[in-house]
CSV table of C-alpha atoms and ligand atoms in Angstrom, one decimal:
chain,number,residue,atom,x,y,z
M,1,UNK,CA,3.6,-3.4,-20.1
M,2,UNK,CA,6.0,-0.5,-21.2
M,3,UNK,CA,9.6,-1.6,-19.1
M,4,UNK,CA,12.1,0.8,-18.2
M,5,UNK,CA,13.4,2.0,-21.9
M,6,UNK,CA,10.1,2.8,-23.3
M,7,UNK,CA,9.1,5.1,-20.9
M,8,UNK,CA,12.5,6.6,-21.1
M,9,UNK,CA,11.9,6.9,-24.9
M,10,UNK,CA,8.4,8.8,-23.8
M,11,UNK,CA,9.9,10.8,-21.5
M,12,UNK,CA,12.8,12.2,-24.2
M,13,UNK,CA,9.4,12.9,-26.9
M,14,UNK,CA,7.7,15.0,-24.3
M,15,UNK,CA,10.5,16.9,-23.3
M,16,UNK,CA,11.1,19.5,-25.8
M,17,UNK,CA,6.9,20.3,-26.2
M,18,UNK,CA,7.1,20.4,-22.3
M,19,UNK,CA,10.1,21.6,-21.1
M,20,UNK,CA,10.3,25.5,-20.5
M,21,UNK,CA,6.6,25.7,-21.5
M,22,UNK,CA,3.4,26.1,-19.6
M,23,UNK,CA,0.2,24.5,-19.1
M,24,UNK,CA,-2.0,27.1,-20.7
M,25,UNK,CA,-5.3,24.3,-20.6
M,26,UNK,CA,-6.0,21.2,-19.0
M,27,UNK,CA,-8.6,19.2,-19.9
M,28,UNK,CA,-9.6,16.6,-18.0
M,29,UNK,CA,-12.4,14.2,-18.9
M,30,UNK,CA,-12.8,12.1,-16.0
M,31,UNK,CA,-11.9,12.1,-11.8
M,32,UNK,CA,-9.7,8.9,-11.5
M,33,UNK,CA,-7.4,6.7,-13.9
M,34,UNK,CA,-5.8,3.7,-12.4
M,35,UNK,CA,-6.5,5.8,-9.3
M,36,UNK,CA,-8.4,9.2,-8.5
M,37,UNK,CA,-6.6,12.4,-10.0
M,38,UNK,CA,-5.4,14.8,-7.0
M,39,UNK,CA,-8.1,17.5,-6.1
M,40,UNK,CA,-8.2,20.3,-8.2
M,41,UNK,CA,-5.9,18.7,-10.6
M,42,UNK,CA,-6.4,20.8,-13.6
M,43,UNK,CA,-6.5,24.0,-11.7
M,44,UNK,CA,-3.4,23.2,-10.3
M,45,UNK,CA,-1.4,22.4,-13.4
M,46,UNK,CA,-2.8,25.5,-15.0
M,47,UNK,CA,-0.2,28.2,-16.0
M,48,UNK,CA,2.1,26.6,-13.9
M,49,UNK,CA,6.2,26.1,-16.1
M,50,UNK,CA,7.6,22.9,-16.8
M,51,UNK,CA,10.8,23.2,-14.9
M,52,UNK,CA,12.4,19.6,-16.4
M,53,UNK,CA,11.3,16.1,-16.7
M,54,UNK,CA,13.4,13.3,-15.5
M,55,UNK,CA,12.4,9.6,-14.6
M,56,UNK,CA,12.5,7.5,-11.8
M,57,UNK,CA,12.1,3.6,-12.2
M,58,UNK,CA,9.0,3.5,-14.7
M,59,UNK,CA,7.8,6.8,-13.7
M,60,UNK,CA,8.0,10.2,-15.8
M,61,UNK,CA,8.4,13.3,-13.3
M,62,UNK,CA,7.8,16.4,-14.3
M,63,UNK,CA,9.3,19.5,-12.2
M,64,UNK,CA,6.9,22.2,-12.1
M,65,UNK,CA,7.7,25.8,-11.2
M,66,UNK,CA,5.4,25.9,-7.9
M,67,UNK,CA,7.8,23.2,-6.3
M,68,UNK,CA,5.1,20.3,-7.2
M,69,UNK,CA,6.0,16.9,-9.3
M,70,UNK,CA,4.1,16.0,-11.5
M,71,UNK,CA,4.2,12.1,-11.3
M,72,UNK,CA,3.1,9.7,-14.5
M,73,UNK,CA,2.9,5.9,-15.0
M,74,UNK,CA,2.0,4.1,-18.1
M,75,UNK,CA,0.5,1.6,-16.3
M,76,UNK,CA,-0.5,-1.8,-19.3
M,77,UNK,CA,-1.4,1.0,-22.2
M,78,UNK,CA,-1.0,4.5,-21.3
M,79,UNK,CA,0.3,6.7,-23.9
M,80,UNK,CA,0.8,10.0,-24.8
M,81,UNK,CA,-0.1,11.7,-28.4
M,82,UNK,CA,1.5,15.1,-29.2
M,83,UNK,CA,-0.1,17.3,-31.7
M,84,UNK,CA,1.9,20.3,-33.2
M,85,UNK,CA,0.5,22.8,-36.2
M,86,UNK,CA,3.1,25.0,-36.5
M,87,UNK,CA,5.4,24.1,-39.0
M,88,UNK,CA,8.2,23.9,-36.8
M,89,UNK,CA,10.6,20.8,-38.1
M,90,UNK,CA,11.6,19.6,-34.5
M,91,UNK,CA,8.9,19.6,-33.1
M,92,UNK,CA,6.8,18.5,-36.3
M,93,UNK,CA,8.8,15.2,-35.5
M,94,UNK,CA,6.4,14.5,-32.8
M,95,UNK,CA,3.2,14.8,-34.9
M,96,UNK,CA,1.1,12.0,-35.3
M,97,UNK,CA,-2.5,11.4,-36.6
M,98,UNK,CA,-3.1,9.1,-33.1
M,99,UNK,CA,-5.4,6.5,-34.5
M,100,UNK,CA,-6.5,5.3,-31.3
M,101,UNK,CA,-10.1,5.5,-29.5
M,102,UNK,CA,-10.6,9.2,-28.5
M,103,UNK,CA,-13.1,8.2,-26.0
M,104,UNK,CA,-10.0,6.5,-24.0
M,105,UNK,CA,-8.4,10.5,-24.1
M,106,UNK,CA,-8.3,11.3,-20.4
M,107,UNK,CA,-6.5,14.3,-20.1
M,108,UNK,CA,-5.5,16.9,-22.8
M,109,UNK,CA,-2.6,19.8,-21.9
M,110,UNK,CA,-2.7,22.7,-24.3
M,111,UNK,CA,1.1,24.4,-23.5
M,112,UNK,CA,2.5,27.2,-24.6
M,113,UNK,CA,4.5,27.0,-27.5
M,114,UNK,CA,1.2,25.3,-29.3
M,115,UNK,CA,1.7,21.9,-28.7
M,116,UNK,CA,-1.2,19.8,-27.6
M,117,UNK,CA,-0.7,16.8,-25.7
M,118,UNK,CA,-2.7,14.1,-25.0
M,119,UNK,CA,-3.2,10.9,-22.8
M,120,UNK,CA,-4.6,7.8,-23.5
M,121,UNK,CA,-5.3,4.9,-22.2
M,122,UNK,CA,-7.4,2.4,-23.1
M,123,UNK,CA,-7.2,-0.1,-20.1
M,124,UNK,CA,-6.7,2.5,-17.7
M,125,UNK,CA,-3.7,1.3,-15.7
M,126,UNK,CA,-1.9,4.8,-15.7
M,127,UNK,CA,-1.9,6.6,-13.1
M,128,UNK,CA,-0.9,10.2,-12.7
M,129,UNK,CA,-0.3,12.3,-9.2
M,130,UNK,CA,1.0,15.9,-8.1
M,131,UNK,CA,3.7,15.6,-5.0
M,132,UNK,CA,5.8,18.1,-3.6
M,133,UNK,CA,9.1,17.6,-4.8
M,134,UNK,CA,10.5,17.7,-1.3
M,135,UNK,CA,8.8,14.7,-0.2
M,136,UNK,CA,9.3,12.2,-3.5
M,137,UNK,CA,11.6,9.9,-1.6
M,138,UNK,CA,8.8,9.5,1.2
M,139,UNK,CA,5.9,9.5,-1.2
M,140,UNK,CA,4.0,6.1,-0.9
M,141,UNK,CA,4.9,5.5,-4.7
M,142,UNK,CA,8.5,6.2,-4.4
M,143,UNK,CA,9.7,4.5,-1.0
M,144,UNK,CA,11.3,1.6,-1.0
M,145,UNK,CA,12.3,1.9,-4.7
M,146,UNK,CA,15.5,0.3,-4.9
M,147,UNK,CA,18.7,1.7,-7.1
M,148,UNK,CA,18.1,3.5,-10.6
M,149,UNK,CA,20.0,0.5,-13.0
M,150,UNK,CA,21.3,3.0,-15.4
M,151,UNK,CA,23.4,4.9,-12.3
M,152,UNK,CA,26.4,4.2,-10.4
M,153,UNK,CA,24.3,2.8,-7.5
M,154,UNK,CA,24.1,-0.3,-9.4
M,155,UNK,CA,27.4,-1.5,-9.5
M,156,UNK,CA,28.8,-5.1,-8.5
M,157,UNK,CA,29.3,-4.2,-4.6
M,158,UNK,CA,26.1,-3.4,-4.5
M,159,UNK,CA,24.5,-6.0,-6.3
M,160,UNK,CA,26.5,-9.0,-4.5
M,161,UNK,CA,25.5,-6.8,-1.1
M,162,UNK,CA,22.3,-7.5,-1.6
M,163,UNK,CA,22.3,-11.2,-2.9
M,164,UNK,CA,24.3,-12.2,-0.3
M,165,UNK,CA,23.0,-15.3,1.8
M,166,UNK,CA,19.6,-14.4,0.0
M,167,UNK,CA,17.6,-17.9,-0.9
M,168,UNK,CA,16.0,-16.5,-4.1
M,169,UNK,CA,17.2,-17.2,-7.9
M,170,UNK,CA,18.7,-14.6,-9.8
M,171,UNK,CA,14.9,-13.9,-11.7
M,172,UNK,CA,13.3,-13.3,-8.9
M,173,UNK,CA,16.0,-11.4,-7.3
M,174,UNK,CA,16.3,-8.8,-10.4
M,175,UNK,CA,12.6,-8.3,-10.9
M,176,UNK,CA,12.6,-7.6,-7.0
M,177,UNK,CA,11.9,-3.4,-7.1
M,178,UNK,CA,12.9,-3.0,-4.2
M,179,UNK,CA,16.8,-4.0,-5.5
M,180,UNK,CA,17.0,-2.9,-9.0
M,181,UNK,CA,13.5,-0.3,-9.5
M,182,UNK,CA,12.2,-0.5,-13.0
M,183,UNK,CA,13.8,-3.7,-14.6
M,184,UNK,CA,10.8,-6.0,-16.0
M,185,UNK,CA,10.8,-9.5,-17.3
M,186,UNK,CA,12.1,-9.2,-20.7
M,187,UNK,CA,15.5,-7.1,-20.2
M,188,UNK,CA,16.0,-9.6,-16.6
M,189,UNK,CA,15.7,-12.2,-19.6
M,190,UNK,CA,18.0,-10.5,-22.0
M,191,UNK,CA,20.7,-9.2,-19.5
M,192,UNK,CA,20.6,-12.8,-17.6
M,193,UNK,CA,21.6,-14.0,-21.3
M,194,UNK,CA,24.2,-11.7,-22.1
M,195,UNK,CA,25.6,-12.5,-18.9
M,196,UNK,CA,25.3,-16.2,-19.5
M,197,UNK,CA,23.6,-16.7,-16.1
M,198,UNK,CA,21.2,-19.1,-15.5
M,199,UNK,CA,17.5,-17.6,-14.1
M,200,UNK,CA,17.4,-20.4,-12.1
M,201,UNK,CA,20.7,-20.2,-10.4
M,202,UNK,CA,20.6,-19.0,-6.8
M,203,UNK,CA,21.1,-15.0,-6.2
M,204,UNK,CA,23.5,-15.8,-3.8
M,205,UNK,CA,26.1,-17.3,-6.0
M,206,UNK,CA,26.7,-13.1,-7.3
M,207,UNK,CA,28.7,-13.1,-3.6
M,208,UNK,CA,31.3,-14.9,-2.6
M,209,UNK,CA,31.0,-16.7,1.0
M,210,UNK,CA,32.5,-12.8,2.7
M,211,UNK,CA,29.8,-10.8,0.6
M,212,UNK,CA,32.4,-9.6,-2.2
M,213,UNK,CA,31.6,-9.9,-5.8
M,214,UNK,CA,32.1,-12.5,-7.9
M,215,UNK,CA,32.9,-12.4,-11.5
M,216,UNK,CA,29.3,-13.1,-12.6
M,217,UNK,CA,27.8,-10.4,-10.3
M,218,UNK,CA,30.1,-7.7,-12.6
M,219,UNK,CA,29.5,-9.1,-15.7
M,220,UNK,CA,25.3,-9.1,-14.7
M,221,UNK,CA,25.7,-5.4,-14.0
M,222,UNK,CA,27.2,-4.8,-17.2
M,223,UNK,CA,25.3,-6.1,-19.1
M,224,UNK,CA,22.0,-5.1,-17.5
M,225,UNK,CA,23.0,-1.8,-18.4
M,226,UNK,CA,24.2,-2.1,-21.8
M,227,UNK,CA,20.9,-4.0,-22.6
M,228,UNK,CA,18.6,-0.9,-21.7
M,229,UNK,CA,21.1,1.4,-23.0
M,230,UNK,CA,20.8,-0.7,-26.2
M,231,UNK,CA,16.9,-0.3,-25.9
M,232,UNK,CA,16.6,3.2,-24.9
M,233,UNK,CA,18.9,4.3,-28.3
M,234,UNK,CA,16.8,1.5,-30.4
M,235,UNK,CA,13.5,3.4,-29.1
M,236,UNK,CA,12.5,0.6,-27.1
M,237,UNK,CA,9.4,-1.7,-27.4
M,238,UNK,CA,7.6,-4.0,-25.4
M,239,UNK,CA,3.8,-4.0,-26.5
M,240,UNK,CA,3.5,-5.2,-30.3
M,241,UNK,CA,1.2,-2.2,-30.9
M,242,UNK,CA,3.5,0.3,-28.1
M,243,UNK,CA,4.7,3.5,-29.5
M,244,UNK,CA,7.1,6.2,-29.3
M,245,UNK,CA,5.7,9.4,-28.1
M,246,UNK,CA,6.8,10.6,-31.8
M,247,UNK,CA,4.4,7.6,-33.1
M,248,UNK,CA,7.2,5.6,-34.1
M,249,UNK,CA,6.9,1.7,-33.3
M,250,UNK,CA,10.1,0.8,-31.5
M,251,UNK,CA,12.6,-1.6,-33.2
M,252,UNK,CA,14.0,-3.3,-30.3
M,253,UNK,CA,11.7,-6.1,-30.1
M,254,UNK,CA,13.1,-7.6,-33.3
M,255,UNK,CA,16.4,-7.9,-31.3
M,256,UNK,CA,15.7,-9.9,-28.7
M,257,UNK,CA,17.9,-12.6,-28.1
M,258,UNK,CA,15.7,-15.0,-25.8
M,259,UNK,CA,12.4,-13.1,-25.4
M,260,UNK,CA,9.9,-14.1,-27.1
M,261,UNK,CA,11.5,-16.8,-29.3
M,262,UNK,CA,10.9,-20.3,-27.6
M,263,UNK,CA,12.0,-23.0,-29.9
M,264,UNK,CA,14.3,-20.8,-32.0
M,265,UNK,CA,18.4,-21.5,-32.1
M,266,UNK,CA,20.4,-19.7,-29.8
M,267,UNK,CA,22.1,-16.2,-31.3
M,268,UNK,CA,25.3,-16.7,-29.6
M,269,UNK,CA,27.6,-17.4,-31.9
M,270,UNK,CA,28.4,-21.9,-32.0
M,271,UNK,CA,25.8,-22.3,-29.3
M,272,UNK,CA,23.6,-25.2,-30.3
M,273,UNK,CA,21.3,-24.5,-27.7
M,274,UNK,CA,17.5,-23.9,-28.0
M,275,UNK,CA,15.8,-21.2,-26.3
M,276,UNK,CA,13.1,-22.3,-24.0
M,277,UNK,CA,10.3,-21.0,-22.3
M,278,UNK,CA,9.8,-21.9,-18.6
M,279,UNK,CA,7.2,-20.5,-16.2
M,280,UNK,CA,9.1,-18.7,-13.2
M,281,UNK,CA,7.3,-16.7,-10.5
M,282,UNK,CA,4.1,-16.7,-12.7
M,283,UNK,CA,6.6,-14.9,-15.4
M,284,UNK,CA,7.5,-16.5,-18.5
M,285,UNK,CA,11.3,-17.0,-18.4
M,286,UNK,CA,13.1,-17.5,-21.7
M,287,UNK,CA,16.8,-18.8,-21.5
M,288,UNK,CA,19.6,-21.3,-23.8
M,289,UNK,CA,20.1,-24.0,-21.6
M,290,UNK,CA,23.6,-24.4,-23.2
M,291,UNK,CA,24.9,-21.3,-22.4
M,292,UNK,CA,23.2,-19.7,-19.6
M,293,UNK,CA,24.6,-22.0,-16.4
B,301,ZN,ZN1,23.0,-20.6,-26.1
């Protein structure tokens, strides 16, 4: 499942073919992905200007010029394919033969500017919806979302706020959306050992007994965010086979230092510890016993 930095990375490769530019074709080949498409949903997308895409938690929104948001998730495999004949070197950058099964192409946007992009998705856990800008925070989709982890909202106040008198270990506390929106398994494993915090340890211990926070509860937020910043600038990766919008397979995988790598030494530097692999919340946790306390 694409975390937070991938679809970051997807959102930055559709930006300059969609930005500024407008839907001059929609094609859409079936009524529903993950969910049913909105009434009329090519019609309404047609000749209407791509204002500016941003991205909230794991979602890509993109602004349109009638006041509507266009909403996308990846869901497990969603993806997006950007085609480009004109022999334009920036955006030639985001050309890719896309080897994958057209019949899982659900939706193809000709835009002006000749780019032609195209989603696919095999398993068909994406879903996309139009909302009125307005109305994002109350949207069903949107409410509730807790703090963006790469703002200021996320800061050590906040965070020992929050995990104050809460019974709950720091996992399950981070993967909790309604806290932190769009952190996923793998970077709560990788900032948890950066911070050299134990998963298991209780949430709580990030406050002291009045609710301030404690040394661990700044050094968690710093390193939560230096981990995706690390991933979004790497290109991120989470599937083996996920890709950049530009068709590039992300690096970051390869520089994990717990996920994925049960049984393998410890990276930090005269730890003798070995990672290891321990079911949490029906999530694989990986953590060095040694130094993550
Ligand atoms: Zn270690």
């Amino acid at each position: 499942m694409p975390e937070l930095p991938e679809v970051e990375t997807v959102r930055s490769g559709l930006e300059p073919v969609l930005r500024g530019r407008r839907f001059l074709h929609v094609e859409q080949r079936r009524k529903d992905l993950r969910f049913p498409l909105p009434e009329q949903f090519a019609e309404r997308l047609t000749g209407r200007k791509v204002l500016r895409l941003d991205r909230r938690a794991k979602y890509i929104l993109v602004h349109l010029d009638d006041g509507a948001v266009l909403a996308i998730h990846l869901g497990m495999t969603g993806r997006f394919s950007v085609r480009h004949n004109r022999k334009t070197a920036q955006l030639g950058e985001y050309t890719y033969a896309h080897g994958n099964d057209a019949k899982h192409d659900h939706l193809v946007f000709a835009m002006s500017g000749g780019a032609v992009v195209t989603y696919n998705d095999a398993r068909r856990f994406g879903y996309m919806t139009l909302i009125r800008g307005a109305d994002i925070a109350q949207d069903a989709f949107f409410r509730g979302l807790g703090v963006e982890p790469l703002s200021d909202a996320l800061n050590a106040t906040f965070l020992a706020g929050k995990a104050h008198g809460r019974r709950t270990d720091l996992k399950a506390f981070l993967m909790d959306q309604r806290i932190v929106a769009g952190l996923g398994n793998i970077y709560v494993c990788e900032a948890l050992f950066r911070a050299r915090l134990s998963p298991f340890k209780g949430a709580a211990t990030l406050a002291t007994t009045s609710g301030r926070p404690t040394a661990a509860a700044g050094r968690l937020v710093d390193q939560i965010k230096t981990v995706l910043a690390d991933a979004i600038r790497a290109g991120g990766s989470t599937l083996r086979d996920y890709r950049q919008a530009n068709g590039e397979i992300g690096s970051f995988q390869e520089a994990f230092a717990v996920y994925g790598r049960e049984g393998e030494p410890c990276t930090k530097p005269r730890c003798r510890g070995t990672v290891r692999r321990k079911t949490q919340g029906g999530r694989s946790t990986f953590y060095c016993p040694i130094c993550q306390r």
